[in-house]
Coordinates of C-alpha atoms in Angstrom, one line a residue:
Chain A
M1 CA -4.7 -7.6 -35.1
S2 CA -7.9 -9.4 -36.0
L3 CA -9.0 -12.1 -33.5
P4 CA -11.4 -14.7 -34.8
D5 CA -14.8 -13.2 -35.2
S6 CA -16.7 -15.5 -32.9
F7 CA -14.1 -14.9 -30.2
E8 CA -14.5 -11.2 -30.5
R9 CA -18.2 -11.4 -30.5
L10 CA -18.2 -13.6 -27.4
T11 CA -15.9 -11.1 -25.7
V12 CA -18.2 -8.2 -26.6
L13 CA -21.2 -10.1 -25.2
F14 CA -19.4 -11.1 -22.0
R15 CA -18.4 -7.5 -21.5
K16 CA -22.0 -6.4 -21.3
L17 CA -22.4 -8.5 -18.1
P18 CA -22.3 -6.5 -14.9
G19 CA -18.9 -6.0 -13.4
V20 CA -17.1 -7.3 -16.4
G21 CA -14.5 -5.1 -18.2
A22 CA -12.5 -5.7 -21.4
K23 CA -9.8 -7.8 -19.7
T24 CA -12.1 -9.9 -17.7
A25 CA -14.3 -10.5 -20.8
R26 CA -11.3 -11.8 -22.6
R27 CA -10.2 -14.0 -19.8
M28 CA -13.7 -15.4 -19.7
A29 CA -13.7 -16.1 -23.4
F30 CA -10.3 -17.9 -23.1
F31 CA -11.7 -19.9 -20.2
V32 CA -14.6 -21.1 -22.3
L33 CA -12.1 -22.1 -25.0
Q34 CA -10.0 -24.1 -22.5
Q35 CA -13.0 -25.9 -21.0
P36 CA -14.3 -29.2 -22.4
V37 CA -16.8 -28.6 -25.3
S38 CA -19.7 -29.5 -22.9
Y39 CA -19.3 -26.3 -20.9
A40 CA -20.0 -23.9 -23.8
E41 CA -22.8 -26.2 -25.1
E42 CA -24.5 -26.4 -21.7
L43 CA -24.2 -22.6 -21.2
A44 CA -25.7 -22.1 -24.8
A45 CA -28.5 -24.5 -24.1
C46 CA -29.2 -22.8 -20.8
L47 CA -29.3 -19.3 -22.3
S48 CA -31.4 -20.3 -25.4
G49 CA -35.1 -19.9 -24.6
L50 CA -34.3 -18.8 -21.0
K51 CA -36.9 -16.0 -21.0
D52 CA -39.6 -18.4 -22.2
R53 CA -38.9 -20.7 -19.3
I54 CA -38.7 -18.1 -16.6
F55 CA -41.5 -15.6 -15.8
T56 CA -42.8 -13.4 -13.0
C57 CA -45.1 -14.8 -10.3
S58 CA -48.5 -13.0 -10.7
R59 CA -48.9 -12.9 -6.9
C60 CA -45.6 -11.7 -5.5
G61 CA -43.5 -10.7 -8.5
N62 CA -40.8 -13.3 -7.8
I63 CA -39.1 -15.1 -10.7
T64 CA -40.5 -18.6 -11.3
D65 CA -41.0 -21.4 -13.7
R66 CA -44.5 -22.3 -12.4
E67 CA -47.5 -20.3 -11.3
P68 CA -47.7 -19.4 -8.4
C69 CA -44.0 -19.4 -7.4
A70 CA -42.3 -21.7 -4.9
V71 CA -42.7 -19.2 -2.1
C72 CA -46.4 -18.4 -2.7
S73 CA -47.3 -22.1 -3.1
D74 CA -45.4 -23.2 0.1
L75 CA -48.2 -23.9 2.6
L76 CA -45.8 -24.2 5.5
R77 CA -44.9 -20.5 5.4
D78 CA -46.5 -17.8 7.6
R79 CA -49.2 -16.5 5.2
S80 CA -50.2 -13.5 7.3
T81 CA -46.8 -11.7 7.1
L82 CA -45.7 -9.9 3.9
C83 CA -42.2 -8.6 3.3
V84 CA -42.1 -5.8 0.8
V85 CA -38.9 -5.6 -1.2
E86 CA -37.7 -3.4 -4.1
T87 CA -36.4 -6.2 -6.4
V88 CA -36.3 -10.0 -6.9
E89 CA -32.5 -9.8 -6.0
D90 CA -33.5 -8.5 -2.5
L91 CA -36.0 -11.2 -2.1
I92 CA -33.5 -13.9 -3.0
S93 CA -30.9 -12.4 -0.6
I94 CA -33.3 -12.5 2.3
E95 CA -34.6 -16.0 1.3
Q96 CA -31.1 -17.4 1.1
A97 CA -30.2 -16.0 4.5
G98 CA -33.0 -18.3 5.8
V99 CA -34.1 -15.7 8.3
Y100 CA -37.8 -15.1 7.2
S101 CA -40.6 -17.5 6.6
G102 CA -43.5 -15.3 5.5
L103 CA -44.5 -14.2 2.0
Y104 CA -43.1 -11.5 -0.2
H105 CA -44.2 -8.7 -2.4
V106 CA -41.8 -7.4 -5.0
L107 CA -42.4 -3.7 -5.9
G108 CA -40.3 -3.9 -9.0
G109 CA -39.6 -0.2 -8.6
R110 CA -38.7 2.5 -6.2
V111 CA -39.0 6.2 -5.6
S112 CA -35.9 8.0 -6.9
P113 CA -36.4 11.6 -8.0
L114 CA -32.8 11.9 -9.2
D115 CA -33.3 9.0 -11.6
G116 CA -36.8 10.1 -12.5
E117 CA -38.2 6.9 -11.1
D118 CA -41.4 6.7 -9.1
L119 CA -43.6 3.8 -7.9
D120 CA -46.5 2.9 -10.2
E121 CA -49.9 3.7 -8.8
E122 CA -50.8 0.2 -9.9
C123 CA -47.9 -1.2 -7.8
L124 CA -49.1 0.4 -4.6
A125 CA -52.8 -0.4 -5.4
G126 CA -51.8 -4.0 -6.0
L127 CA -50.1 -4.2 -2.6
V128 CA -53.2 -2.7 -0.8
R129 CA -55.4 -5.1 -2.7
R130 CA -53.3 -8.1 -1.8
I131 CA -53.2 -7.1 1.9
G132 CA -57.0 -7.2 1.9
E133 CA -57.5 -10.4 -0.2
D134 CA -54.8 -12.5 1.6
R135 CA -55.7 -11.2 5.1
I136 CA -52.2 -10.0 5.8
R137 CA -51.6 -8.9 9.4
E138 CA -48.1 -7.5 9.3
V139 CA -46.2 -5.8 6.5
I140 CA -42.4 -5.6 6.9
I141 CA -40.9 -3.0 4.6
A142 CA -37.5 -4.1 3.5
T143 CA -36.4 -1.3 1.2
N144 CA -32.7 -0.6 0.9
P145 CA -31.1 1.6 3.6
R146 CA -30.4 4.6 1.5
I147 CA -32.2 7.7 0.3
E148 CA -34.2 6.0 -2.5
G149 CA -35.2 3.1 -0.1
D150 CA -36.3 5.6 2.5
L151 CA -38.4 7.5 0.0
T152 CA -39.9 4.3 -1.2
F153 CA -40.6 3.3 2.4
H154 CA -42.5 6.5 3.1
A155 CA -44.5 6.2 -0.1
I156 CA -45.6 2.7 1.1
V157 CA -46.3 3.8 4.6
D158 CA -48.5 6.7 3.4
R159 CA -50.5 4.4 1.3
L160 CA -50.9 1.7 4.0
G161 CA -52.5 4.3 6.3
E162 CA -55.8 3.3 4.8
T163 CA -55.4 -0.4 5.7
D164 CA -55.7 -2.3 8.9
V165 CA -52.2 -3.9 9.2
S166 CA -49.1 -3.6 11.4
V167 CA -46.2 -2.0 9.5
S168 CA -42.6 -2.3 10.4
R169 CA -39.3 -1.8 8.7
L170 CA -35.9 -3.5 9.0
A171 CA -33.6 -2.1 11.7
Y172 CA -30.7 0.2 10.8
G173 CA -27.5 -0.1 12.9
L174 CA -24.0 -1.6 13.0
P175 CA -23.5 -4.5 10.6
V176 CA -22.7 -7.6 12.8
G177 CA -19.0 -8.5 12.5
G178 CA -18.2 -5.0 11.4
S179 CA -16.3 -2.5 13.5
I180 CA -17.3 0.9 14.9
E181 CA -14.0 2.3 13.6
F182 CA -15.1 1.8 10.0
A183 CA -18.8 2.6 10.4
D184 CA -19.9 5.8 8.6
R185 CA -21.6 8.7 10.4
T186 CA -25.1 7.9 9.3
T187 CA -24.9 4.3 10.4
L188 CA -23.5 5.4 13.8
L189 CA -26.3 7.9 14.2
A190 CA -28.9 5.3 13.3
S191 CA -27.4 2.8 15.8
L192 CA -27.5 5.4 18.5
E193 CA -31.0 6.5 17.8
S194 CA -32.2 2.9 17.7
R195 CA -30.1 1.8 20.7
V196 CA -31.5 -1.1 22.6
T197 CA -32.2 -0.7 26.3
V198 CA -30.4 -3.3 28.3
K199 CA -31.3 -2.1 31.8
R200 CA -33.7 0.6 32.9
K201 CA -33.0 3.0 35.7
E202 CA -35.2 1.9 38.7
Chain B
M1 CA -36.2 -21.6 -1.4
S2 CA -36.1 -23.2 -4.8
L3 CA -35.3 -20.8 -7.7
P4 CA -36.3 -21.8 -11.2
D5 CA -34.1 -24.7 -12.4
S6 CA -32.8 -23.0 -15.5
F7 CA -31.9 -19.9 -13.4
E8 CA -30.0 -22.0 -10.9
R9 CA -28.2 -23.8 -13.7
L10 CA -27.2 -20.6 -15.4
T11 CA -25.9 -19.2 -12.1
V12 CA -23.8 -22.4 -11.6
L13 CA -22.3 -22.1 -15.1
F14 CA -21.6 -18.4 -14.7
R15 CA -19.9 -19.1 -11.4
K16 CA -17.3 -21.3 -13.2
L17 CA -16.1 -18.3 -15.1
P18 CA -12.8 -16.8 -13.8
G19 CA -13.3 -14.1 -11.2
V20 CA -17.0 -14.8 -10.7
G21 CA -18.3 -15.6 -7.2
A22 CA -21.8 -16.7 -6.1
K23 CA -23.2 -13.1 -5.9
T24 CA -21.8 -11.9 -9.2
A25 CA -23.1 -15.1 -10.9
R26 CA -26.5 -14.3 -9.7
R27 CA -26.3 -10.6 -10.7
M28 CA -25.2 -11.8 -14.2
A29 CA -28.1 -14.2 -14.5
F30 CA -30.5 -11.4 -13.5
F31 CA -28.9 -9.2 -16.0
V32 CA -29.5 -11.7 -18.7
L33 CA -33.2 -12.0 -17.7
Q34 CA -33.5 -8.2 -17.8
Q35 CA -32.0 -7.8 -21.3
P36 CA -34.0 -8.1 -24.5
V37 CA -34.4 -11.8 -25.6
S38 CA -31.8 -11.2 -28.3
Y39 CA -28.9 -10.9 -25.8
A40 CA -29.3 -14.4 -24.4
E41 CA -30.0 -15.9 -27.9
E42 CA -26.9 -14.2 -29.4
L43 CA -24.7 -15.4 -26.5
A44 CA -26.1 -18.9 -26.9
A45 CA -25.5 -18.9 -30.7
C46 CA -21.9 -17.6 -30.1
L47 CA -21.1 -20.3 -27.5
S48 CA -22.7 -23.2 -29.4
G49 CA -20.0 -24.7 -31.7
L50 CA -17.4 -22.2 -30.6
K51 CA -14.7 -24.7 -30.4
D52 CA -15.4 -26.0 -33.9
R53 CA -14.9 -22.5 -35.3
I54 CA -11.8 -21.5 -33.4
F55 CA -8.6 -23.5 -33.5
T56 CA -4.8 -23.1 -33.1
C57 CA -2.6 -21.7 -35.8
S58 CA -0.2 -24.5 -36.8
R59 CA 2.7 -22.0 -37.3
C60 CA 2.6 -19.8 -34.2
G61 CA 0.0 -21.2 -31.8
N62 CA -2.3 -18.2 -31.9
I63 CA -6.1 -18.8 -31.9
T64 CA -7.6 -18.4 -35.3
D65 CA -10.5 -19.2 -37.5
R66 CA -8.4 -19.7 -40.6
E67 CA -5.0 -21.3 -41.3
P68 CA -2.5 -19.6 -41.0
C69 CA -3.7 -17.0 -38.5
A70 CA -4.1 -13.3 -39.2
V71 CA -0.6 -12.4 -37.8
C72 CA 1.2 -15.2 -39.7
S73 CA -0.5 -14.3 -43.0
D74 CA 0.1 -10.6 -42.7
L75 CA 2.8 -9.8 -45.3
L76 CA 3.3 -6.3 -44.0
R77 CA 4.8 -7.6 -40.7
D78 CA 8.5 -7.9 -40.0
R79 CA 9.0 -11.6 -40.8
S80 CA 12.6 -11.9 -39.5
T81 CA 11.7 -11.1 -35.8
L82 CA 10.0 -13.7 -33.5
C83 CA 8.5 -12.8 -30.2
V84 CA 8.2 -15.9 -27.9
V85 CA 5.3 -15.7 -25.4
E86 CA 4.0 -18.2 -22.9
T87 CA 0.3 -18.0 -23.8
V88 CA -2.1 -16.7 -26.4
E89 CA -3.3 -14.2 -23.8
D90 CA 0.2 -12.7 -23.7
L91 CA 0.3 -12.5 -27.5
I92 CA -3.0 -10.6 -27.6
S93 CA -1.9 -8.2 -24.9
I94 CA 1.2 -7.3 -26.8
E95 CA -0.7 -7.2 -30.1
Q96 CA -3.4 -4.9 -28.7
A97 CA -0.8 -2.5 -27.3
G98 CA 0.3 -2.0 -30.9
V99 CA 4.0 -1.9 -30.0
Y100 CA 5.3 -4.8 -32.0
S101 CA 5.1 -5.7 -35.7
G102 CA 7.0 -9.0 -36.0
L103 CA 5.8 -12.6 -35.7
Y104 CA 5.0 -14.6 -32.6
H105 CA 5.6 -18.0 -31.2
V106 CA 3.3 -19.3 -28.5
L107 CA 5.0 -21.8 -26.2
G108 CA 1.7 -22.9 -24.6
G109 CA 3.7 -24.0 -21.6
R110 CA 6.3 -22.8 -19.1
V111 CA 8.9 -24.1 -16.7
S112 CA 7.3 -24.3 -13.2
P113 CA 8.8 -26.9 -10.9
L114 CA 6.4 -26.0 -8.1
D115 CA 3.4 -26.8 -10.4
G116 CA 5.2 -29.8 -11.9
E117 CA 5.1 -28.1 -15.3
D118 CA 8.0 -28.2 -17.8
L119 CA 8.4 -27.2 -21.5
D120 CA 7.7 -30.0 -24.0
E121 CA 10.8 -31.1 -25.8
E122 CA 8.7 -30.8 -29.0
C123 CA 7.8 -27.2 -28.1
L124 CA 11.5 -26.1 -28.0
A125 CA 12.4 -28.3 -31.0
G126 CA 9.5 -26.6 -32.9
L127 CA 10.9 -23.2 -32.1
V128 CA 14.4 -24.1 -33.2
R129 CA 13.0 -25.6 -36.4
R130 CA 10.9 -22.5 -37.1
I131 CA 13.9 -20.2 -36.6
G132 CA 15.7 -22.2 -39.3
E133 CA 12.9 -22.6 -41.8
D134 CA 11.6 -19.0 -41.5
R135 CA 15.1 -17.4 -41.5
I136 CA 14.4 -15.6 -38.2
R137 CA 17.2 -13.1 -37.3
E138 CA 16.1 -12.0 -33.8
V139 CA 14.2 -13.8 -31.1
I140 CA 12.6 -11.6 -28.4
I141 CA 11.7 -13.7 -25.3
A142 CA 8.6 -12.2 -23.7
T143 CA 8.1 -14.5 -20.8
N144 CA 6.4 -13.1 -17.7
P145 CA 8.6 -11.2 -15.2
R146 CA 8.5 -13.7 -12.4
I147 CA 10.2 -16.9 -11.4
E148 CA 8.4 -19.3 -13.8
G149 CA 9.0 -16.8 -16.6
D150 CA 12.7 -16.5 -15.8
L151 CA 13.1 -20.3 -15.7
T152 CA 11.3 -20.6 -19.0
F153 CA 13.5 -17.8 -20.4
H154 CA 16.6 -19.7 -19.4
A155 CA 15.3 -23.0 -20.9
I156 CA 14.8 -21.2 -24.2
V157 CA 18.2 -19.4 -24.1
D158 CA 19.9 -22.7 -23.4
R159 CA 18.2 -24.3 -26.4
L160 CA 18.9 -21.3 -28.7
G161 CA 22.6 -21.6 -28.1
E162 CA 22.7 -24.0 -31.1
T163 CA 21.1 -21.5 -33.5
D164 CA 22.4 -18.4 -35.2
V165 CA 20.0 -15.7 -34.1
S166 CA 20.1 -12.7 -31.8
V167 CA 18.2 -13.2 -28.6
S168 CA 16.8 -10.5 -26.3
R169 CA 14.3 -10.3 -23.5
L170 CA 11.8 -7.6 -22.5
A171 CA 13.3 -5.0 -20.1
Y172 CA 12.5 -5.1 -16.4
G173 CA 12.1 -1.8 -14.5
L174 CA 9.6 0.7 -13.2
P175 CA 6.2 0.5 -14.8
V176 CA 5.6 3.8 -16.6
G177 CA 3.0 5.9 -14.7
G178 CA 3.7 4.0 -11.5
S179 CA 5.6 5.5 -8.6
I180 CA 8.8 4.5 -6.9
E181 CA 7.0 4.6 -3.5
F182 CA 4.9 1.6 -4.4
A183 CA 7.5 -0.3 -6.4
D184 CA 8.6 -3.6 -4.8
R185 CA 12.2 -4.4 -3.9
T186 CA 12.8 -6.7 -6.8
T187 CA 11.5 -4.2 -9.4
L188 CA 13.6 -1.5 -7.8
L189 CA 16.7 -3.7 -7.9
A190 CA 16.0 -4.6 -11.6
S191 CA 15.5 -0.9 -12.5
L192 CA 18.9 -0.1 -10.8
E193 CA 20.8 -2.9 -12.4
S194 CA 19.4 -2.0 -15.9
R195 CA 19.8 1.7 -15.4
V196 CA 20.1 3.7 -18.5
T197 CA 23.2 5.9 -18.9
V198 CA 22.3 9.5 -19.6
K199 CA 25.7 11.1 -19.6
R200 CA 29.1 9.5 -19.3
K201 CA 32.0 10.9 -17.2
E202 CA 34.5 12.5 -19.6

């Protein structure tokens, strides 16, 4: 059966979005048809020229529509602490949790031998340069808690040996609200190794 | 933290799509940013004016970009059999399975007392009229196998009493490839009641 061309094309394009299969793409296309015309038009207007309006902050690598970005230009933030993340997605997650008020540095890459990825020399050099120029005192490495993240972590730590800053990384352990029963072995091991002393033997 | 306006707006619009939550919407917006410019532009072009290009077939209720639709104008199909479905989505599912070669009639509604929905009188009258005009010989009612679908089925059957056509409905039973262990009580009951005789006692 031949569906209308523009309907098929819309389904194909929706299907490219992450997490969207054939059936979901079709449901989405139907949804658009069922909405008031304004929905499709607004979405079209928003998509058209999107990449001209949004670019990368030259200081931290965040996405932004002005230079420097909202985080870098916020004078109320702690400008001596730098949180190093792999991607802008990670930055936004930390930012939306509202748990950190320093600055960020987006690597835009990671060390992943299996995928043939490595950190740019320029990426690490840029981090070291920024630490010097912006007088950073503490670097918090917030790479993801898995093999690639750990490799990336070590690459950064190696490189930061030459600088005069404190370096820390996010704690590994039980996710709050989770349960020990469903925790995997590696997480349990990490939570044991990093156990917090509550009372010391006198 | 303030994300770029157009990024936020895109996330809000994506989030309205069925099955998309806040995190998925953000992932989708990032995905669009990471694609070549052509992706966003093509999606925008496809969305803009979509509802002008796609309308409803005046005969069967299918979506189409020409009148009558691809199914209704296909002379190779069995034009004496009419499959009645609740929605265009159902029509497309049956069509893509490639298991039926007659015509369709989309109700565009259903009987659902809990949701305060009922079939239009015009909807049923239109079906009866079409059966007469198009000389339909068999009507296959393909409403969904749940309460609303059954109520809709009975409403149609009541109305078709006045016409001179065969009426059937899709079989209920075990989904092929499923397992008895995971079948629910109602499905098991249906599969027992509609059991197929393999050998008759002599």
